[in-house]
Short mmCIF file of N, CA and C in Angstrom, two decimals:
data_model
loop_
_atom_site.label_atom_id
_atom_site.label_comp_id
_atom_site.label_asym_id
_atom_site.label_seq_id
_atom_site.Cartn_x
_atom_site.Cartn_y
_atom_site.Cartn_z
N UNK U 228 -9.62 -13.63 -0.72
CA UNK U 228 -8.40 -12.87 -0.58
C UNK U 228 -8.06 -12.26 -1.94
N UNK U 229 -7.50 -11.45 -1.69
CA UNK U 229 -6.92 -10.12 -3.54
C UNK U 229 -5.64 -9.87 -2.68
N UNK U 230 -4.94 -9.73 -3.84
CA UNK U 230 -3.44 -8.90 -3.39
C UNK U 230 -3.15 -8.29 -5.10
N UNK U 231 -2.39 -6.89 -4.66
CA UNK U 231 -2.43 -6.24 -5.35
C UNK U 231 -1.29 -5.02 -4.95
N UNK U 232 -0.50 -4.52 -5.93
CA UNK U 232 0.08 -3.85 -5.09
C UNK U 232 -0.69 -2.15 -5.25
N UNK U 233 -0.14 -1.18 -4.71
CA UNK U 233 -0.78 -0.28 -4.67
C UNK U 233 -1.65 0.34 -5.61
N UNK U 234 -0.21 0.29 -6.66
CA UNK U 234 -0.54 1.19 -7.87
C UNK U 234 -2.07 0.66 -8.24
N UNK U 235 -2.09 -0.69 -8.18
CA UNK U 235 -3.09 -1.37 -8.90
C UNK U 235 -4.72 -1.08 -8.40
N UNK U 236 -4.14 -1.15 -6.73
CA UNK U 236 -5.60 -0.58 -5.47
C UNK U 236 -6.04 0.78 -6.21
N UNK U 237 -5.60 1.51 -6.00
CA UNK U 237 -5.91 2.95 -6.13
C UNK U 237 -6.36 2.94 -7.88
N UNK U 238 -5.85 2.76 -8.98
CA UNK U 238 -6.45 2.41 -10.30
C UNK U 238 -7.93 2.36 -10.20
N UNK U 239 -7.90 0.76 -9.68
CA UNK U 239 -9.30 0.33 -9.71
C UNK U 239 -10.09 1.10 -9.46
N UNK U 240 -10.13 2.03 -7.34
CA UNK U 240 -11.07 2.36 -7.16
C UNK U 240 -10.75 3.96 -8.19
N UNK U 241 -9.79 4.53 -8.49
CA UNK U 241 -9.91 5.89 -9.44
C UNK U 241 -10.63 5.33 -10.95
N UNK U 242 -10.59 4.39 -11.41
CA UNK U 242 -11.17 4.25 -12.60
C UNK U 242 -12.72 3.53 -12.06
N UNK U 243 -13.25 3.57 -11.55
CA UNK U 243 -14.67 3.30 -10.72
C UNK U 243 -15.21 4.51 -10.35
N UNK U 244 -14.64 5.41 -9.91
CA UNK U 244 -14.45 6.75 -9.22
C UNK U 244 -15.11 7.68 -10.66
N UNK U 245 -13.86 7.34 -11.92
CA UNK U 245 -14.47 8.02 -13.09
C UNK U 245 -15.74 8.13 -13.87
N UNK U 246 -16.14 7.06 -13.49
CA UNK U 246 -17.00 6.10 -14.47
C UNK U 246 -18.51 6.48 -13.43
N UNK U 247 -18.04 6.79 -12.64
CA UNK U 247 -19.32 7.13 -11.84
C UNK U 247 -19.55 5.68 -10.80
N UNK U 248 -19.04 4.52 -10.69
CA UNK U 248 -19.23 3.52 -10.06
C UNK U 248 -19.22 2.90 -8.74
N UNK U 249 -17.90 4.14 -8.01
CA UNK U 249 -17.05 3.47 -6.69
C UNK U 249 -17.91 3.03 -5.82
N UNK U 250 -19.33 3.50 -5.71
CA UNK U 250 -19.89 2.39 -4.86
C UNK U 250 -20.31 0.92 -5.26
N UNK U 251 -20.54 0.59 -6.54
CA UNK U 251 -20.20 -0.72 -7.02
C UNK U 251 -19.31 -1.50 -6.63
N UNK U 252 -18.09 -0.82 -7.09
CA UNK U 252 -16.80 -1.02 -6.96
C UNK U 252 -16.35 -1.25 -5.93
N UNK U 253 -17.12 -0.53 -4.35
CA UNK U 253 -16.30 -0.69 -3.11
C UNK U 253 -17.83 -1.72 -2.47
N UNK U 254 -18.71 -2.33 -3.29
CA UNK U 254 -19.76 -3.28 -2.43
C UNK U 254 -18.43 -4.97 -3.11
N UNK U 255 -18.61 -4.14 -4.53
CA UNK U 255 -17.57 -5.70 -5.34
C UNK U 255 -16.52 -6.05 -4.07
N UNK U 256 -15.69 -4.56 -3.27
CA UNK U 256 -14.22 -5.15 -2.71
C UNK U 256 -15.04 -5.38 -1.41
N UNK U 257 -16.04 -4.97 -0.57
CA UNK U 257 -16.28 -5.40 0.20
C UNK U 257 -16.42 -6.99 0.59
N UNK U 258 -17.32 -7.75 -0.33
CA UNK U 258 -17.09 -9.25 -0.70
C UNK U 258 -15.67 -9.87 0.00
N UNK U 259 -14.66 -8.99 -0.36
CA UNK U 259 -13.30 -9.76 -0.09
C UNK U 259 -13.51 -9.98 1.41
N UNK U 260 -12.82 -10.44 2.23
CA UNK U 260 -12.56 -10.92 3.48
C UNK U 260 -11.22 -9.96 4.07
N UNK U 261 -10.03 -10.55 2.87
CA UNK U 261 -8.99 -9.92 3.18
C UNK U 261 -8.27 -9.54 2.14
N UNK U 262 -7.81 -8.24 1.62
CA UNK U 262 -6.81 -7.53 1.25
C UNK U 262 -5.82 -7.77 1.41
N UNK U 263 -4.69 -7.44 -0.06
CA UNK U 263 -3.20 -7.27 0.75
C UNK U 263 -2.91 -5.85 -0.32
N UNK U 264 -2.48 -5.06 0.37
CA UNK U 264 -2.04 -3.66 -0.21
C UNK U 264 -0.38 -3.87 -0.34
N UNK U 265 0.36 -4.25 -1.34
CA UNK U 265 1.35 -4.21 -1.21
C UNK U 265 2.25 -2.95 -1.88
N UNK U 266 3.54 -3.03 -1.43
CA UNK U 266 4.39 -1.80 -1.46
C UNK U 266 3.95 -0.47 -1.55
N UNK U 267 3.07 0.12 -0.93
CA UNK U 267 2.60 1.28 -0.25
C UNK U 267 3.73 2.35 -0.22
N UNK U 268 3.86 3.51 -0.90
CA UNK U 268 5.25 4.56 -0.69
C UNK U 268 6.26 4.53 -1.86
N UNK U 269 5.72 2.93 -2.81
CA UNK U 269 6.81 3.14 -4.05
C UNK U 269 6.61 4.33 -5.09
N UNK U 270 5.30 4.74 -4.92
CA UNK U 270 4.83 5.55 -5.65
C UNK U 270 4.29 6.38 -5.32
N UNK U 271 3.92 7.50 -4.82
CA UNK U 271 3.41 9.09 -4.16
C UNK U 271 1.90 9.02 -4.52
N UNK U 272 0.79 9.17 -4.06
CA UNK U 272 -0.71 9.40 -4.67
C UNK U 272 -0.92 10.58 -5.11
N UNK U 273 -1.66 10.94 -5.88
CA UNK U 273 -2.00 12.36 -6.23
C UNK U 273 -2.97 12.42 -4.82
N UNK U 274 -3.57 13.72 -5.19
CA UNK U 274 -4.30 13.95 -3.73
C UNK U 274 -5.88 13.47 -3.73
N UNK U 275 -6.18 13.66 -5.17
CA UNK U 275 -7.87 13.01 -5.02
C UNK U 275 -8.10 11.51 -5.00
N UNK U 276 -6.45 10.41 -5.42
CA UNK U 276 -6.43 9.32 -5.45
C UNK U 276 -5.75 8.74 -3.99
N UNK U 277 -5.50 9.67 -3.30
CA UNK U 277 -4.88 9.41 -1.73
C UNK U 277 -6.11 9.37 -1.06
N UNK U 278 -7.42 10.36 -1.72
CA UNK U 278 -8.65 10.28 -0.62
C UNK U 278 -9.27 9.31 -1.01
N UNK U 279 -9.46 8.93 -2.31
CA UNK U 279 -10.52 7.62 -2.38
C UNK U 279 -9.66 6.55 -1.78
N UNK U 280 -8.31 6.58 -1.72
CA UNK U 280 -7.72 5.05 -1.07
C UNK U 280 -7.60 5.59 0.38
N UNK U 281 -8.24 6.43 1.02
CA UNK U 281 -8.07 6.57 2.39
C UNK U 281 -9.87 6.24 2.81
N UNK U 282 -10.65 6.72 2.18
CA UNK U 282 -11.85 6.38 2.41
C UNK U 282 -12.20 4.63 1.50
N UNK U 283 -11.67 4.01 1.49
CA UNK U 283 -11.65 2.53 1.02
C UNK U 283 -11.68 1.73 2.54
N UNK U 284 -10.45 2.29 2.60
CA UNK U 284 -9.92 1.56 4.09
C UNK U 284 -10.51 2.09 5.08
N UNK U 285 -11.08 3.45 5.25
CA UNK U 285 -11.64 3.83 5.93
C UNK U 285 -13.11 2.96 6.51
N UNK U 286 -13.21 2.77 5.48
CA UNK U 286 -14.90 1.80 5.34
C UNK U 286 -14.46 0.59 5.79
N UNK U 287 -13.71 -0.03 5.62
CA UNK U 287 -13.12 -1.94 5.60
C UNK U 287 -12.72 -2.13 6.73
N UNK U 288 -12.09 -1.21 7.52
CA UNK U 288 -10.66 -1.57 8.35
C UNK U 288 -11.58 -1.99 9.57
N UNK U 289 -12.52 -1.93 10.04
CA UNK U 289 -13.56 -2.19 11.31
C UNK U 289 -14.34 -3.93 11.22
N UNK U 290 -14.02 -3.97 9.53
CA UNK U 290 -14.65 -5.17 9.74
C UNK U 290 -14.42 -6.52 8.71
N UNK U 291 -13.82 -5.74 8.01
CA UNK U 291 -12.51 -6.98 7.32
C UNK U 291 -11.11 -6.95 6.97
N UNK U 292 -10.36 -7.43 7.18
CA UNK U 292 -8.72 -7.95 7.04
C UNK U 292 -8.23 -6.90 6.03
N UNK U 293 -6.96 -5.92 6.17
CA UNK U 293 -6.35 -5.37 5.61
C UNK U 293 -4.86 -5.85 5.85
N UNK U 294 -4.09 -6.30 4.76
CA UNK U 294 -2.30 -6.20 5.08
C UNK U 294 -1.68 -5.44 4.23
N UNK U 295 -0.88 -4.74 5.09
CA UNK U 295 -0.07 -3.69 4.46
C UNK U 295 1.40 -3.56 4.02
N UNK U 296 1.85 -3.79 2.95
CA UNK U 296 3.33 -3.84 3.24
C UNK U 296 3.72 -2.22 2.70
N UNK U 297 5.29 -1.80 3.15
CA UNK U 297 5.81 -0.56 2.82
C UNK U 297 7.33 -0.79 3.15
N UNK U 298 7.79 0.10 2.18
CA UNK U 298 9.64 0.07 2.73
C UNK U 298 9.63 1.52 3.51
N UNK U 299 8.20 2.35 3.67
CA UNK U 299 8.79 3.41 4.48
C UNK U 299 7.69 3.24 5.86
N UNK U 300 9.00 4.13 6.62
CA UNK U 300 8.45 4.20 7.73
C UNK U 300 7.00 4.76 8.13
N UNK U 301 6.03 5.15 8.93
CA UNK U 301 4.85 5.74 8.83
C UNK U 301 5.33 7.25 9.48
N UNK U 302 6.55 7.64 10.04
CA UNK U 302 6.37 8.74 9.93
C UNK U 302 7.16 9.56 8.32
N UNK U 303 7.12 8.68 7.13
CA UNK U 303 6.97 9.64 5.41
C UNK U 303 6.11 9.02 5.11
N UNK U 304 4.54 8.82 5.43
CA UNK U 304 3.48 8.14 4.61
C UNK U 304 3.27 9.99 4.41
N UNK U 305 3.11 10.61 4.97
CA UNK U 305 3.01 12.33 4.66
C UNK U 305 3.65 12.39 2.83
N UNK U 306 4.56 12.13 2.84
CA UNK U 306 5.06 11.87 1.52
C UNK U 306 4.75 11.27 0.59
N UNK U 307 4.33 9.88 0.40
CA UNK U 307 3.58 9.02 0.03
C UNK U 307 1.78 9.45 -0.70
N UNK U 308 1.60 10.11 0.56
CA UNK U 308 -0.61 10.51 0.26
C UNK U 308 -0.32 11.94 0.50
N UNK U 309 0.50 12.77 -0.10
CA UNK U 309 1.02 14.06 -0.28
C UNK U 309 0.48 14.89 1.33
N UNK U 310 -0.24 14.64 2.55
CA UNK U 310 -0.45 15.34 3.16
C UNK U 310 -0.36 14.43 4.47
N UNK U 311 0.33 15.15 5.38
CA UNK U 311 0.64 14.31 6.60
C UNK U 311 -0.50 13.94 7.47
N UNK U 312 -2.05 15.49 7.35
CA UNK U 312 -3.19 14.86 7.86
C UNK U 312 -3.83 13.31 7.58
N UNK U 313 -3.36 13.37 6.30
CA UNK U 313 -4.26 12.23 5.48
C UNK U 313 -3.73 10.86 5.99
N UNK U 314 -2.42 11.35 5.90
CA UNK U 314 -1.32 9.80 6.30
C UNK U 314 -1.80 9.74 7.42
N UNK U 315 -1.74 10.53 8.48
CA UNK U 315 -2.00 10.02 10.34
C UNK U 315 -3.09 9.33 10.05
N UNK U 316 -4.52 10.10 9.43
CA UNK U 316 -5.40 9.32 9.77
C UNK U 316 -5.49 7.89 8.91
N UNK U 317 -4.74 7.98 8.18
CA UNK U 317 -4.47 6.82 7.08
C UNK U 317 -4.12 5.23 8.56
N UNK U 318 -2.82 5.98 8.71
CA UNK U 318 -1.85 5.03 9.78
C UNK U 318 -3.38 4.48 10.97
N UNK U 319 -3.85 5.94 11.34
CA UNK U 319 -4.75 5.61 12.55
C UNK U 319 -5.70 4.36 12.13
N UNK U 320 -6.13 4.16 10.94
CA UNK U 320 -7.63 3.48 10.75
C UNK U 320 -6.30 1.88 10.58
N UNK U 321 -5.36 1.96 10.34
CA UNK U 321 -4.64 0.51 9.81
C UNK U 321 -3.97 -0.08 11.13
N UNK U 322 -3.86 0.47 12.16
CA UNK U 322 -2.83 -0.17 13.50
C UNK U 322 -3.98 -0.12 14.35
N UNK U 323 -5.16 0.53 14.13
CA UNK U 323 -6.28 0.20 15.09
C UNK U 323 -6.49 -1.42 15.94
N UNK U 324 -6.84 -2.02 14.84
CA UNK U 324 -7.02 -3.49 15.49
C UNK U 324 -6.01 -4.22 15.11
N UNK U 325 -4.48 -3.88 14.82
CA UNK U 325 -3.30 -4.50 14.04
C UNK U 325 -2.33 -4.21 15.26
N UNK U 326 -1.56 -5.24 14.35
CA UNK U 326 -0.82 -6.38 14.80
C UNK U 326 0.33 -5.76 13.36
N UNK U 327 1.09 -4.47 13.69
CA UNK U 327 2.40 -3.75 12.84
C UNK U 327 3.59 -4.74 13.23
N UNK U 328 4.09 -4.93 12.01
CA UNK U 328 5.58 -5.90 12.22
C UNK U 328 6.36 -5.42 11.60
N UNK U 329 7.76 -5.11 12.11
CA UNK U 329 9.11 -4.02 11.43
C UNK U 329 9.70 -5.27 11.14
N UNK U 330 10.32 -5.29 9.83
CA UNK U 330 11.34 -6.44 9.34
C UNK U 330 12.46 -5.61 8.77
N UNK U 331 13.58 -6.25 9.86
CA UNK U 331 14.75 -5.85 9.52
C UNK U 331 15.86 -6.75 8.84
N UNK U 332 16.66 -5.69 8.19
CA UNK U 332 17.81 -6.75 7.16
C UNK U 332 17.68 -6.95 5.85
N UNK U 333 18.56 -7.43 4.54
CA UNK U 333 18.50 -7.50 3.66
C UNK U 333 17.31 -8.11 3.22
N UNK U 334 16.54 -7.43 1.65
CA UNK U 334 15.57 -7.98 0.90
C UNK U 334 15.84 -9.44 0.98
N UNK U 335 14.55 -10.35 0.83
CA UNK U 335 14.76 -11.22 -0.03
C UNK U 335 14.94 -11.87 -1.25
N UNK U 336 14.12 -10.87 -1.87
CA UNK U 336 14.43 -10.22 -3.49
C UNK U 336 16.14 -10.24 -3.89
N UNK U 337 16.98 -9.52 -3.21
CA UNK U 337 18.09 -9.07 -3.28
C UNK U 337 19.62 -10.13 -2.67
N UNK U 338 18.61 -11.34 -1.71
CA UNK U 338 20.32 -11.96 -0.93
C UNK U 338 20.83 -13.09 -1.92
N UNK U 339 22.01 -12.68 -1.94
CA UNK U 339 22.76 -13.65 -2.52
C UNK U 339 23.37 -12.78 -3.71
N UNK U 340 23.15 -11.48 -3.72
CA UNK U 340 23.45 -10.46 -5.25
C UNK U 340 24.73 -9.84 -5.25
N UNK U 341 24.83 -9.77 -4.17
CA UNK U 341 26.32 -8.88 -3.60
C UNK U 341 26.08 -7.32 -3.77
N UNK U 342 25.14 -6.87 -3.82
CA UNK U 342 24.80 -5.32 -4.22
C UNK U 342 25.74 -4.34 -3.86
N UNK U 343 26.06 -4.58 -2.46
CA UNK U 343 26.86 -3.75 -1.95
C UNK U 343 28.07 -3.31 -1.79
N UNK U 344 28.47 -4.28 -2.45
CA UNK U 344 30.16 -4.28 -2.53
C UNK U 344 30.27 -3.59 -4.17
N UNK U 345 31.55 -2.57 -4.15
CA UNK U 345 31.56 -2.28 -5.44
C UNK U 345 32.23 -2.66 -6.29
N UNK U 346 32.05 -3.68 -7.54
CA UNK U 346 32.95 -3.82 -8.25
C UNK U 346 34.12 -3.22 -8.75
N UNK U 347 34.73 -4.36 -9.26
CA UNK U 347 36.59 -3.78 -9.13
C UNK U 347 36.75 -4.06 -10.61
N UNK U 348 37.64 -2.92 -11.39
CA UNK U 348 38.15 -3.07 -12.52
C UNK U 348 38.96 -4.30 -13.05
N UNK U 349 37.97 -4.48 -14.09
CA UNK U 349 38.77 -5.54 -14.63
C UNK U 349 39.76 -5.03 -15.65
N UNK U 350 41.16 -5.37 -15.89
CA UNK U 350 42.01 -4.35 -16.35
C UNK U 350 42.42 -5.34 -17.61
N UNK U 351 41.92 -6.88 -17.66
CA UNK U 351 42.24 -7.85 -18.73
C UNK U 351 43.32 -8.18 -18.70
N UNK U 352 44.47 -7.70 -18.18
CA UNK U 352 45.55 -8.52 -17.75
C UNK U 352 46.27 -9.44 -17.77
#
């Protein structure tokens, strides 16, 4: 198992990619069993680093474990891998043999913070 969040996925295989390597690089991630791609959408891909992380998964998703997390929905992954073709077929190769789960309600990161309420002047009084 690897977990990693995005920024970090896409690095690897773009600095493998540079170097002349990514098929090294994608026999090395093949080895894994299972992936975890986390927070997917915090950060936008450029477009030549949206295709090598669409052809990653493209290759994996048939025959070993991918998990995906995202705070956006899949209809702005268009936003995310700058082109909405890329995202569908992105979405298509990941819900194929999956098992998608929507989690609703406050972070866990975040309960207990009070975020939402807006503080009130303290006037010292």
């Amino acid at each position: 198992m690897a977990f990693a969040i995005t920024a970090q996925w896409v690095n690897r295989l773009a600095e493998a990619h540079q170097v002349g390597g990514l098929s090294d690089e994608s026999t090395r991630l093949g080895r894994i069993l299972l992936i975890i791609v986390d927070a997917v959408g915090y950060i936008p891909f450029e477009p030549e680093v949206a295709n090598l992380f669409f052809q990653y998964i493209s290759d994996r998703y048939e025959w070993a474990s991918v998990i995906v997390s995202s705070n956006k929905p899949f209809g702005r992954w268009g936003e995310v891998f700058g082109d909405d073709i890329v995202a569908a077929a992105m979405i298509d190769r990941l819900v194929h043999h999956a098992e998608a789960i929507s989690l609703k309600g406050d972070s866990y990161r975040m309960r207990g913070r009070n975020l939402g309420r807006v503080p009130t002047a303290d006037t010292g009084e």
